[in-house]
Coordinates of C-alpha atoms and ligand atoms in Angstrom, one line a residue:
M1 CA 21.3 4.6 -10.8
R2 CA 24.0 7.1 -11.1
N3 CA 27.5 6.0 -10.4
A4 CA 28.0 8.2 -7.4
C5 CA 30.0 7.9 -4.2
A6 CA 29.4 9.9 -1.1
S7 CA 31.7 13.0 -0.7
V8 CA 34.8 12.7 1.5
I9 CA 33.9 12.9 5.2
Y10 CA 36.5 13.9 7.8
L11 CA 35.5 12.8 11.3
G12 CA 38.8 12.7 13.0
K13 CA 42.5 12.1 12.5
I14 CA 43.6 9.2 10.2
E15 CA 45.3 6.9 12.7
L16 CA 46.5 4.1 10.6
R17 CA 50.3 3.9 10.0
W18 CA 52.6 1.0 9.0
C19 CA 55.8 -0.4 10.2
Q20 CA 57.6 -1.3 6.9
N21 CA 60.2 -3.2 8.8
C22 CA 57.8 -5.6 10.6
N23 CA 55.2 -5.2 7.8
L24 CA 52.3 -4.6 10.0
P25 CA 49.8 -1.9 11.1
V26 CA 50.6 0.5 13.9
L27 CA 48.4 3.2 15.4
G28 CA 51.2 5.5 16.3
K29 CA 54.5 6.9 15.1
T30 CA 56.8 4.1 16.5
C31 CA 56.6 0.4 16.1
G32 CA 56.4 -1.3 19.6
I33 CA 58.5 -4.3 18.3
C34 CA 61.4 -2.8 16.4
N35 CA 61.2 0.9 17.4
S36 CA 61.3 2.0 13.8
D37 CA 59.4 5.1 12.7
T38 CA 56.1 4.1 11.0
E39 CA 54.7 5.5 7.8
E40 CA 51.4 7.1 7.2
V41 CA 48.9 5.0 5.2
K42 CA 47.1 6.9 2.5
L43 CA 43.4 5.9 2.7
T44 CA 40.0 7.4 2.2
P45 CA 38.5 9.3 5.2
P46 CA 37.0 9.0 7.7
G47 CA 39.3 6.1 8.3
D48 CA 37.4 3.8 10.6
I49 CA 39.8 1.0 10.0
R50 CA 39.2 -2.5 11.3
P51 CA 40.8 -5.9 11.1
A52 CA 39.6 -8.3 8.4
F53 CA 38.4 -11.5 9.9
P54 CA 38.9 -14.8 8.1
F55 CA 35.4 -14.5 6.6
D56 CA 36.3 -11.1 5.1
I57 CA 39.6 -12.4 3.8
E58 CA 37.9 -15.4 2.2
L59 CA 35.2 -13.2 0.6
C60 CA 38.0 -11.0 -0.8
R61 CA 40.0 -13.9 -2.1
E62 CA 37.0 -15.5 -3.8
T63 CA 36.0 -12.2 -5.4
I64 CA 39.5 -11.5 -6.7
E65 CA 39.9 -15.1 -8.0
K66 CA 36.6 -15.0 -9.9
Q67 CA 37.5 -11.7 -11.6
F68 CA 41.2 -12.2 -12.2
G69 CA 42.0 -15.9 -11.9
N70 CA 44.5 -15.5 -9.1
A71 CA 44.4 -14.1 -5.5
I72 CA 47.0 -13.8 -2.8
L73 CA 46.4 -12.1 0.6
P74 CA 48.3 -12.2 3.9
D75 CA 46.7 -13.0 7.2
I76 CA 46.9 -9.5 8.5
V77 CA 44.6 -7.3 6.3
I78 CA 43.0 -4.1 7.4
L79 CA 39.7 -2.9 6.0
N80 CA 38.7 0.7 5.7
D81 CA 35.0 1.5 5.5
V82 CA 34.6 4.0 2.6
P83 CA 31.5 6.2 2.3
S84 CA 29.6 4.7 -0.6
I85 CA 26.0 3.8 -1.8
D86 CA 26.4 0.3 -0.4
R87 CA 29.2 -1.6 1.3
M88 CA 32.7 -0.7 0.2
D89 CA 36.0 -1.4 2.0
E90 CA 39.5 -0.5 1.1
V91 CA 41.6 -3.6 1.6
I92 CA 45.0 -2.7 3.1
F93 CA 48.3 -4.5 3.5
N94 CA 52.0 -3.8 2.9
G95 CA 51.1 -0.3 4.2
K96 CA 49.0 0.6 1.2
V97 CA 45.6 0.1 -0.3
A98 CA 45.5 -3.0 -2.5
G99 CA 42.1 -2.3 -3.8
A100 CA 38.5 -1.9 -2.8
L101 CA 35.9 -4.6 -2.2
Q102 CA 32.5 -3.2 -3.2
Y103 CA 29.0 -4.6 -3.1
D104 CA 27.1 -3.9 -6.3
M105 CA 23.4 -3.4 -5.3
E106 CA 22.2 -3.9 -8.9
E107 CA 24.1 -7.1 -9.6
K108 CA 23.8 -8.3 -6.0
K109 CA 27.4 -9.4 -5.7
F110 CA 30.8 -8.1 -4.6
R111 CA 33.5 -6.9 -7.0
F112 CA 37.1 -6.0 -6.4
I113 CA 38.6 -2.8 -7.8
P114 CA 42.4 -3.4 -7.6
R115 CA 45.2 -0.9 -7.4
V116 CA 48.1 -1.2 -9.9
W117 CA 50.7 -2.6 -7.4
F118 CA 48.3 -5.3 -6.3
A119 CA 47.4 -6.2 -9.9
S120 CA 51.1 -6.6 -10.6
V121 CA 51.3 -9.1 -7.7
I122 CA 48.3 -11.2 -8.7
K123 CA 49.3 -11.2 -12.4
P124 CA 45.7 -11.7 -13.7
S125 CA 44.9 -14.6 -16.0
R126 CA 41.3 -13.3 -16.4
G127 CA 39.9 -9.8 -16.6
F128 CA 42.9 -8.4 -18.5
V129 CA 43.4 -6.3 -21.6
V130 CA 46.7 -5.9 -23.5
A131 CA 47.4 -2.5 -24.9
D132 CA 49.7 -2.0 -27.9
E133 CA 53.1 -0.3 -27.6
G134 CA 51.7 3.0 -28.8
A135 CA 49.1 3.2 -26.0
V136 CA 51.5 2.5 -23.1
L137 CA 52.9 6.0 -22.7
P138 CA 49.6 7.8 -23.1
I139 CA 48.0 5.5 -20.5
L140 CA 50.9 6.2 -18.1
N141 CA 50.4 9.9 -18.7
G142 CA 46.7 9.7 -17.9
S143 CA 44.8 8.7 -21.0
N144 CA 42.2 6.1 -21.3
L145 CA 42.6 3.0 -23.5
L146 CA 40.9 3.4 -26.8
A147 CA 39.6 0.3 -28.8
P148 CA 42.2 0.6 -31.6
G149 CA 45.0 0.4 -29.0
V150 CA 43.8 -3.1 -27.7
I151 CA 45.8 -6.0 -29.0
D152 CA 44.3 -8.7 -26.8
A153 CA 41.5 -9.0 -24.2
S154 CA 40.5 -12.0 -22.1
P155 CA 37.3 -13.4 -23.6
E156 CA 35.0 -13.2 -20.6
I157 CA 35.2 -9.4 -20.2
K158 CA 31.8 -7.7 -20.2
R159 CA 31.1 -4.0 -20.3
G160 CA 31.3 -2.6 -16.8
N161 CA 33.9 -5.2 -15.5
E162 CA 36.9 -4.1 -13.6
V163 CA 40.0 -4.9 -15.8
V164 CA 43.8 -4.8 -15.6
V165 CA 45.7 -3.3 -18.5
Y166 CA 49.0 -4.9 -19.5
S167 CA 51.7 -3.5 -21.8
P168 CA 52.7 -5.8 -24.7
D169 CA 55.4 -7.4 -22.5
R170 CA 52.8 -8.2 -19.8
E171 CA 53.7 -5.5 -17.3
V172 CA 50.7 -4.0 -15.5
I173 CA 50.4 -0.3 -16.5
G174 CA 46.8 0.5 -15.3
V175 CA 43.5 -0.8 -14.0
G176 CA 40.1 0.5 -14.9
K177 CA 36.6 -0.2 -16.0
A178 CA 35.7 -1.9 -19.3
Y179 CA 33.5 0.2 -21.5
M180 CA 33.1 -2.6 -24.1
D181 CA 33.1 -6.3 -23.9
S182 CA 36.2 -8.2 -25.1
R183 CA 34.9 -8.9 -28.7
E184 CA 34.0 -5.2 -29.2
M185 CA 37.4 -4.3 -28.0
E186 CA 39.3 -6.5 -30.4
K187 CA 37.2 -5.5 -33.4
G188 CA 36.6 -1.9 -32.4
K189 CA 38.0 0.9 -34.6
H190 CA 37.0 3.7 -32.3
G191 CA 35.6 4.4 -28.8
M192 CA 36.9 4.0 -25.3
A193 CA 37.7 0.4 -24.4
V194 CA 38.9 1.0 -20.8
K195 CA 38.4 4.0 -18.6
I196 CA 41.6 4.0 -16.5
R197 CA 41.1 4.4 -12.8
W198 CA 44.7 4.0 -11.6
K199 CA 47.9 4.1 -13.7
G200 CA 51.6 3.4 -13.2
I201 CA 54.2 0.7 -12.9
E202 CA 54.5 -0.4 -9.3
K203 CA 55.3 -3.7 -7.6
D204 CA 55.5 -4.9 -4.0
E205 CA 55.5 -8.7 -3.8
R206 CA 56.1 -9.0 -0.1
I207 CA 53.6 -11.2 1.7
S208 CA 53.9 -10.5 5.5
N209 CA 53.8 -13.5 7.8
A210 CA 53.0 -11.3 10.8
T211 CA 50.3 -12.5 13.1
W212 CA 47.7 -10.6 15.2
D213 CA 50.0 -11.4 18.2
D214 CA 52.7 -9.4 16.5
V215 CA 50.3 -6.6 15.8
L216 CA 49.3 -6.6 19.5
R217 CA 52.9 -6.3 20.5
A218 CA 53.6 -3.6 18.0
N219 CA 50.7 -1.6 19.5
E220 CA 50.8 -2.5 23.1
N221 CA 51.9 0.8 24.5
I222 CA 49.6 2.7 22.3
I223 CA 46.5 0.7 23.4
A224 CA 47.7 0.9 27.1
S225 CA 47.9 4.6 26.9
R226 CA 44.3 4.8 25.4
V227 CA 43.1 2.5 28.2
N228 CA 44.7 4.7 30.9
K229 CA 43.1 7.8 29.5
A230 CA 39.7 6.1 29.3
V231 CA 40.0 4.8 32.9
D232 CA 40.8 8.3 34.1
F233 CA 37.8 9.6 32.2
I234 CA 35.5 7.0 33.7
H235 CA 36.7 7.8 37.3
R236 CA 36.3 11.6 36.7
T237 CA 32.9 11.3 35.1
I238 CA 31.5 9.1 37.9
R239 CA 32.9 11.4 40.5
E240 CA 31.6 14.6 38.9
S241 CA 28.1 13.3 37.8
G242 CA 27.0 12.2 41.3
L243 CA 24.7 9.7 39.6
P244 CA 24.5 6.0 39.8
H245 CA 26.3 4.5 36.8
A246 CA 25.6 1.6 34.4
V247 CA 26.9 0.4 31.0
S248 CA 24.5 0.4 28.1
F249 CA 25.3 -2.9 26.4
S250 CA 24.0 -3.7 22.9
G251 CA 26.0 -6.8 22.3
G252 CA 28.3 -5.0 19.8
K253 CA 32.1 -4.5 20.0
D254 CA 32.0 -0.8 21.1
S255 CA 29.8 -1.5 24.1
L256 CA 31.9 -4.6 24.9
A257 CA 35.0 -2.4 24.9
T258 CA 33.2 0.2 27.1
L259 CA 32.2 -2.5 29.5
F260 CA 35.7 -3.8 29.8
L261 CA 37.1 -0.3 30.4
V262 CA 34.6 0.3 33.2
L263 CA 35.7 -3.1 34.7
D264 CA 39.4 -2.0 34.2
A265 CA 38.5 1.1 36.2
G266 CA 37.5 -1.2 39.1
Y267 CA 33.7 -0.9 39.0
K268 CA 31.1 -3.7 38.7
P269 CA 28.4 -1.9 36.8
P270 CA 25.0 -3.2 36.1
I271 CA 24.5 -3.5 32.3
F272 CA 21.3 -2.6 30.5
F273 CA 20.1 -4.0 27.3
I274 CA 17.3 -2.8 25.1
N275 CA 15.9 -5.7 23.2
T276 CA 14.2 -4.0 20.2
G277 CA 12.4 -7.2 19.2
L278 CA 14.5 -7.1 16.1
E279 CA 17.8 -8.4 17.4
F280 CA 19.5 -11.4 16.0
E281 CA 19.2 -14.4 18.4
E282 CA 23.0 -14.4 18.5
T283 CA 23.0 -10.9 20.0
V284 CA 20.4 -11.7 22.7
R285 CA 22.2 -14.9 23.6
Y286 CA 25.6 -13.1 23.7
V287 CA 24.3 -10.3 26.0
R288 CA 23.0 -12.7 28.5
E289 CA 26.2 -14.8 28.4
I290 CA 28.4 -11.8 29.0
A291 CA 26.3 -10.8 32.1
E292 CA 26.4 -14.3 33.5
K293 CA 30.1 -14.9 32.9
L294 CA 31.1 -11.5 34.3
S295 CA 28.6 -11.8 37.2
L296 CA 27.0 -8.5 36.3
K297 CA 23.5 -7.5 36.9
L298 CA 21.6 -7.5 33.6
I299 CA 18.6 -5.1 33.3
E300 CA 16.7 -5.9 30.2
E301 CA 13.8 -4.1 28.6
D302 CA 11.9 -5.6 25.7
A303 CA 10.1 -3.7 23.0
G304 CA 8.1 -6.9 22.4
D305 CA 6.2 -7.0 19.1
I306 CA 5.6 -3.2 18.8
F307 CA 7.5 -3.1 15.5
W308 CA 5.0 -5.5 13.9
K309 CA 2.1 -3.5 15.3
A310 CA 3.5 -0.2 14.2
I311 CA 4.7 -1.2 10.7
D312 CA 1.1 -1.4 9.5
F313 CA 0.5 2.2 10.6
F314 CA 3.8 3.8 9.6
G315 CA 4.9 1.6 6.7
P316 CA 8.4 0.2 6.4
P317 CA 11.1 2.2 8.3
A318 CA 13.6 4.1 6.1
R319 CA 16.9 5.9 6.6
D320 CA 15.0 9.2 6.4
Y321 CA 12.0 7.8 8.3
R322 CA 13.2 6.1 11.3
W323 CA 10.1 5.7 13.4
C324 CA 11.4 2.4 14.7
C325 CA 14.2 4.0 16.6
K326 CA 11.6 5.9 18.6
T327 CA 9.1 3.0 19.2
C328 CA 11.5 0.1 19.6
K329 CA 14.5 1.8 21.2
L330 CA 13.7 5.1 22.8
G331 CA 10.4 4.0 24.3
P332 CA 11.9 0.9 26.1
T333 CA 15.0 3.0 27.2
T334 CA 12.6 5.5 28.7
R335 CA 10.7 2.7 30.6
L336 CA 13.9 1.1 31.8
I337 CA 15.4 4.3 33.2
R338 CA 12.1 5.2 34.8
K339 CA 11.8 1.9 36.5
N340 CA 15.4 1.3 37.5
F341 CA 17.0 4.7 37.8
P342 CA 14.3 7.2 38.9
E343 CA 16.9 9.6 40.2
G344 CA 18.8 9.5 36.8
V345 CA 21.7 7.5 35.6
L346 CA 25.2 8.0 34.1
S347 CA 25.3 5.5 31.2
F348 CA 28.6 4.6 29.7
I349 CA 27.8 4.1 26.0
G350 CA 30.2 2.8 23.3
Q351 CA 29.9 5.7 20.8
R352 CA 32.8 6.8 18.6
R353 CA 33.4 9.9 16.5
Y354 CA 34.4 7.8 13.5
E355 CA 30.9 6.3 13.2
S356 CA 29.1 9.4 11.9
E357 CA 29.1 13.2 11.7
Q358 CA 26.5 13.4 14.4
R359 CA 28.5 11.4 16.8
A360 CA 31.7 13.3 15.9
K361 CA 30.0 16.5 17.0
K362 CA 28.5 15.1 20.2
G363 CA 31.6 15.1 22.4
S364 CA 32.3 12.5 25.2
I365 CA 29.6 13.5 27.6
W366 CA 26.0 14.5 26.7
K367 CA 22.6 14.7 28.2
N368 CA 20.1 12.5 26.4
P369 CA 17.6 15.0 25.0
W370 CA 15.0 12.3 24.7
V371 CA 15.3 10.5 28.0
E372 CA 15.1 12.8 31.1
G373 CA 17.7 11.9 33.7
Q374 CA 20.1 10.0 31.4
V375 CA 23.6 11.3 31.0
G376 CA 25.6 9.5 28.4
A377 CA 29.4 9.2 28.4
S378 CA 31.7 7.5 26.0
P379 CA 35.2 6.6 27.1
I380 CA 36.0 5.5 23.5
Q381 CA 34.9 8.7 21.6
N382 CA 38.3 9.0 19.8
W383 CA 39.0 5.4 19.2
T384 CA 38.9 3.8 15.7
A385 CA 37.4 0.3 15.3
L386 CA 41.0 -1.0 15.1
H387 CA 41.8 0.4 18.6
I388 CA 38.7 -1.3 19.8
W389 CA 39.6 -4.6 18.3
L390 CA 43.2 -4.6 19.5
Y391 CA 41.9 -3.9 23.0
L392 CA 39.3 -6.7 22.7
F393 CA 41.9 -9.2 21.3
K394 CA 43.9 -8.5 24.5
K395 CA 40.9 -8.7 26.8
Q396 CA 39.8 -11.9 25.2
R397 CA 42.7 -13.7 26.7
E398 CA 42.2 -12.2 30.1
Y399 CA 38.5 -13.0 30.4
K400 CA 38.3 -16.0 28.0
L401 CA 35.4 -14.3 26.4
K402 CA 34.8 -13.7 22.7
W403 CA 32.9 -11.0 20.9
N404 CA 29.5 -11.4 19.2
E405 CA 29.9 -14.2 16.6
L406 CA 28.2 -12.1 14.0
Y407 CA 31.4 -10.2 13.5
E408 CA 32.9 -13.4 12.1
H409 CA 30.1 -13.6 9.5
G410 CA 30.9 -10.4 7.7
F411 CA 29.1 -7.8 9.9
S412 CA 31.1 -4.7 10.8
R413 CA 28.3 -3.3 13.1
I414 CA 25.6 -5.1 15.1
G415 CA 22.1 -3.8 15.1
C416 CA 18.5 -4.7 14.3
W417 CA 18.3 -7.4 11.5
L418 CA 16.2 -5.2 9.2
C419 CA 17.8 -1.8 10.0
P420 CA 17.3 0.4 7.0
A421 CA 20.8 1.9 7.7
S422 CA 22.3 -1.5 6.9
D423 CA 24.0 -2.2 3.6
M424 CA 22.3 -4.7 1.2
A425 CA 25.5 -6.7 1.5
E426 CA 24.7 -7.3 5.2
F427 CA 21.2 -8.5 4.3
E428 CA 22.9 -11.0 2.0
F429 CA 25.3 -12.2 4.7
R430 CA 22.5 -13.3 7.0
K431 CA 18.8 -13.1 6.7
H432 CA 16.8 -13.4 9.9
K433 CA 14.1 -16.2 10.1
D434 CA 11.4 -13.5 10.0
W435 CA 12.8 -11.9 6.8
K436 CA 10.0 -13.3 4.7
K437 CA 7.4 -11.8 7.0
F438 CA 9.1 -8.4 6.6
E439 CA 9.3 -8.9 2.8
E440 CA 5.5 -9.5 2.8
K441 CA 5.0 -6.2 4.5
L442 CA 7.3 -4.5 1.9
K443 CA 5.3 -6.2 -0.9
N444 CA 1.9 -5.1 0.5
F445 CA 3.2 -1.5 0.9
A446 CA 4.6 -1.5 -2.6
S447 CA 1.4 -2.7 -4.2
K448 CA -0.6 0.0 -2.2
H449 CA 1.8 2.7 -3.4
N450 CA 2.6 1.5 -6.9
L451 CA 6.2 0.8 -6.1
D452 CA 8.3 -1.5 -8.3
E453 CA 10.2 -4.7 -7.6
R454 CA 13.4 -2.8 -7.3
W455 CA 11.9 -0.9 -4.3
V456 CA 11.1 -4.2 -2.6
Y457 CA 14.0 -6.5 -3.6
G458 CA 16.7 -4.0 -4.6
G459 CA 16.7 -2.3 -1.2
M460 CA 15.2 1.1 -2.3
W461 CA 12.6 0.7 0.6
R462 CA 15.5 2.0 2.7
W463 CA 14.7 5.5 1.5
R464 CA 11.3 7.2 1.9
H465 CA 12.4 9.9 -0.5
T466 CA 14.4 8.9 -3.6
P467 CA 18.1 9.5 -2.7
N468 CA 19.8 12.0 -4.9
W469 CA 22.1 9.4 -6.6
D470 CA 19.2 7.4 -7.9
D471 CA 17.4 8.3 -11.1
G472 CA 14.2 6.3 -10.5
K473 CA 11.9 8.8 -8.8
Y474 CA 9.1 7.5 -6.6
E475 CA 6.8 9.3 -4.3
I476 CA 5.1 7.9 -1.3
K477 CA 2.0 9.7 0.0
E478 CA 0.2 8.4 3.0
E479 CA -3.3 9.4 3.9
R480 CA -4.3 8.5 7.4
K481 CA -7.9 8.9 8.4
Y482 CA -9.6 9.2 11.8
T483 CA -11.8 6.4 13.1
I484 CA -13.6 7.9 16.0
K485 CA -16.0 5.0 16.5
G486 CA -14.8 2.6 19.2
N487 CA -12.1 5.0 20.4
E488 CA -14.3 7.4 22.3
S489 CA -13.0 6.5 25.8
T490 CA -9.4 6.8 24.8
I491 CA -10.0 10.1 23.2
E492 CA -11.8 11.4 26.2
N493 CA -8.8 10.4 28.4
F494 CA -6.3 12.0 26.0
L495 CA -8.2 15.3 25.9
K496 CA -6.9 15.8 29.5
I497 CA -3.7 16.9 27.8
I498 CA -5.5 20.0 26.7
G499 CA -7.2 20.7 30.0
E500 CA -9.8 19.5 32.5
V501 CA -12.4 17.5 30.5
N502 CA -16.2 17.7 30.8
K503 CA -18.5 15.6 28.7
L504 CA -21.2 17.8 27.3
G505 CA -23.1 15.2 25.3
D506 CA -22.7 12.3 22.8
R507 CA -19.2 12.9 21.3
E508 CA -19.2 16.5 22.7
Y509 CA -16.7 17.6 25.2
E510 CA -15.1 20.6 26.8
A511 CA -11.4 20.5 27.5
G512 CA -9.5 23.4 29.1
G513 CA -12.4 25.7 28.0
I514 CA -12.4 24.5 24.4
K515 CA -15.5 23.0 23.0
I516 CA -14.9 19.8 21.0
W517 CA -17.2 17.9 18.6
L518 CA -16.2 14.5 17.4
G519 CA -18.2 14.0 14.2
E520 CA -17.2 12.9 10.7
E521 CA -14.5 15.5 11.3
V522 CA -13.0 16.9 14.5
K523 CA -14.2 20.4 15.2
S524 CA -13.4 22.7 18.1
S525 CA -14.2 26.2 19.3
D526 CA -10.4 27.0 19.4
R527 CA -7.0 25.5 18.7
E528 CA -8.3 23.1 16.1
G529 CA -4.8 21.9 15.1
L530 CA -3.9 20.9 18.6
V531 CA -7.3 19.2 19.2
R532 CA -6.9 17.2 16.0
D533 CA -3.4 16.1 16.9
V534 CA -4.6 14.9 20.4
V535 CA -7.5 13.0 18.9
Y536 CA -5.2 11.5 16.2
K537 CA -2.6 10.5 18.8
A538 CA -5.3 8.9 21.0
I539 CA -6.6 6.8 18.2
N540 CA -3.2 5.7 16.9
C541 CA -1.2 5.5 20.1
M542 CA 0.8 2.3 20.1
G543 CA 2.0 2.4 23.7
C544 CA 5.7 3.0 23.0
G545 CA 6.1 5.0 26.2
I546 CA 8.2 7.9 24.9
C547 CA 5.7 10.5 26.2
M548 CA 6.3 9.1 29.7
A549 CA 9.8 10.5 29.7
K550 CA 8.5 13.9 28.6
C551 CA 6.1 14.2 31.5
S552 CA 7.6 15.7 34.5
R553 CA 4.5 15.0 36.5
N554 CA 4.6 11.2 36.0
A555 CA 1.1 11.5 34.8
I556 CA 1.4 8.9 32.0
S557 CA 1.3 5.2 32.3
I558 CA 0.8 2.4 29.7
K559 CA -2.5 0.5 30.1
G560 CA -3.8 -2.0 27.6
G561 CA -1.1 -1.2 25.1
K562 CA -1.9 2.5 25.0
A563 CA -0.8 5.6 27.0
H564 CA -3.2 6.6 29.8
I565 CA -3.3 10.2 31.1
G566 CA -3.6 10.3 34.8
D567 CA -5.1 12.9 37.1
D568 CA -1.7 14.6 37.8
C569 CA -1.6 16.0 34.3
V570 CA -1.1 19.8 34.3
H571 CA -1.7 20.2 30.6
C572 CA 1.8 21.4 29.7
L573 CA 1.6 19.7 26.3
K574 CA 5.2 18.4 26.6
C575 CA 4.1 14.9 25.8
M576 CA 3.0 16.1 22.3
E577 CA 6.6 16.8 21.3
E578 CA 8.2 13.5 20.6
C579 CA 5.2 11.2 20.0
P580 CA 6.1 9.2 16.9
V581 CA 2.5 9.1 15.8
I582 CA 2.6 12.9 15.5
V583 CA 6.3 13.3 14.4
F584 CA 6.0 10.7 11.6
R585 CA 2.5 11.5 10.5
Ligands
SF4_601 S1 3.4 16.0 29.7 FE1 2.3 15.1 31.4 S2 1.5 16.9 32.5 FE2 2.2 17.6 30.5 S3 0.3 17.4 29.2 FE3 1.4 15.5 29.0 S4 0.5 14.2 30.5 FE4 0.0 16.2 31.1
SF4_602 S1 1.1 8.8 23.0 FE1 2.9 8.2 24.0 S2 2.9 5.9 24.1 FE2 1.4 6.6 22.6 S3 2.5 6.5 20.7 FE3 2.7 8.6 21.4 S4 4.6 8.6 22.6 FE4 4.0 6.5 22.3

């Protein structure tokens, strides 16, 4: 695996600033407590900052202690999600980045990469190297530490470890990565001992005793102004859309904030929840609890066990092969809207620009291209995760309601428990009770396609095509065959998509003037590609219901776990467009 980080991504303004007087984070130019001007915090874009929960602080503390012998952190710590191969968060306090907490996929553990000022605060008793006097200036001027310049190194250092470099009088002058273990360093006559990441002499030993109550006070006006804008947006959008409205609730923080905002605007919306069948139990429980406690109508649609049926056909989902989003999310969404909002619906959805490039480009109001009649609107499009959390901390008091408990167990986003977009770190935080069942599927697929253990256990299954940062190339080729036998009546029904169907003989049909023969191979007098797709779709249909949304004639229903084409079909072929069986062939 190459040591690569994703390129810098700008999705919006970096909002985090710091009041040095109160020593706490502020999301605007003036501190709401002391009225001082705040300072910009230099961090890595996109800057979707969030509070560290006690779990995160403890994880950080343990990791730092293991590596450096000492750890000290205040209660108010901000985390900044940095684009990386797996989980990596910048850890921020005192108005600057103290280091980065990174999950190492190969080693399956976290490591901490400190900055110089923080290394000076913790004064490492492990993971340190002492440079001789002659190496101090070159290091401060940007050189790496060579082996002859090492006069001492703590004995446990292994190649690849993050280390702190001291001057002979034990002042921290740099931090970096060990290129040798400690014995090699001490004996080494040549070669690089430490590749320096950060250099300098810097100290800041303040440990803030601010609390989250203080942070709320410091940001009160800023959050209030965001809420006012969001409430105006909600009123305006409802007025202009002319559609019934609802809140799409996933059980995550963004949809919770969206729901509270709609309540703040004075509405009592129904909430809808798509249970993908892959939700953590905590999430399902939480969604129902919120609906009950807020006395809101809950409309739930369940994907059932479609994932487990579909995985044998598609293989494991991957970041570049997300069939599951279609079958487990889009299909049930389509059904829910069809059943409950036949005239269309304005859904308030908790989407934010800081989440992804795609969402940054989307704007605050959009038409769902996949679900006819659904207009999405996000009142929190320009909020960072810290805006969301400060608002939720405030609402928690008002409603006596907490957020999904998974956030207190290391999760920064809530989704399906085996989502391929998850970091490996999250799979380590909590494994669902069905994880073994999923792992069996991975193992079977791996043995069929000659994939190694790293693909199964090292998380490489999350990419269908080898990502460009990885050196281990693998290729997955799927060959899916037709099995006509036993599927004749479904095929005959699906041929309606092409045109009016006449049965001419045994496995011989005419559809829309095209003659079709279903033998070993599918043959037709015309449009053979289309005919094959329709036959293939009929055989493999898993009843996800996505095609129902595409059909303006309402000609499709789900019967016996498969789509059924009714007599109102006008052969427009629209239902061929998004069928996952065809798209992910
Ligand atoms: S979208 Fe509806 S009308 Fe068009 S071909 Fe499919 S079933 Fe028929
Ligand atoms: S035919 Fe319709 S229900 Fe069947 S898999 Fe395709 S989109 Fe889903």
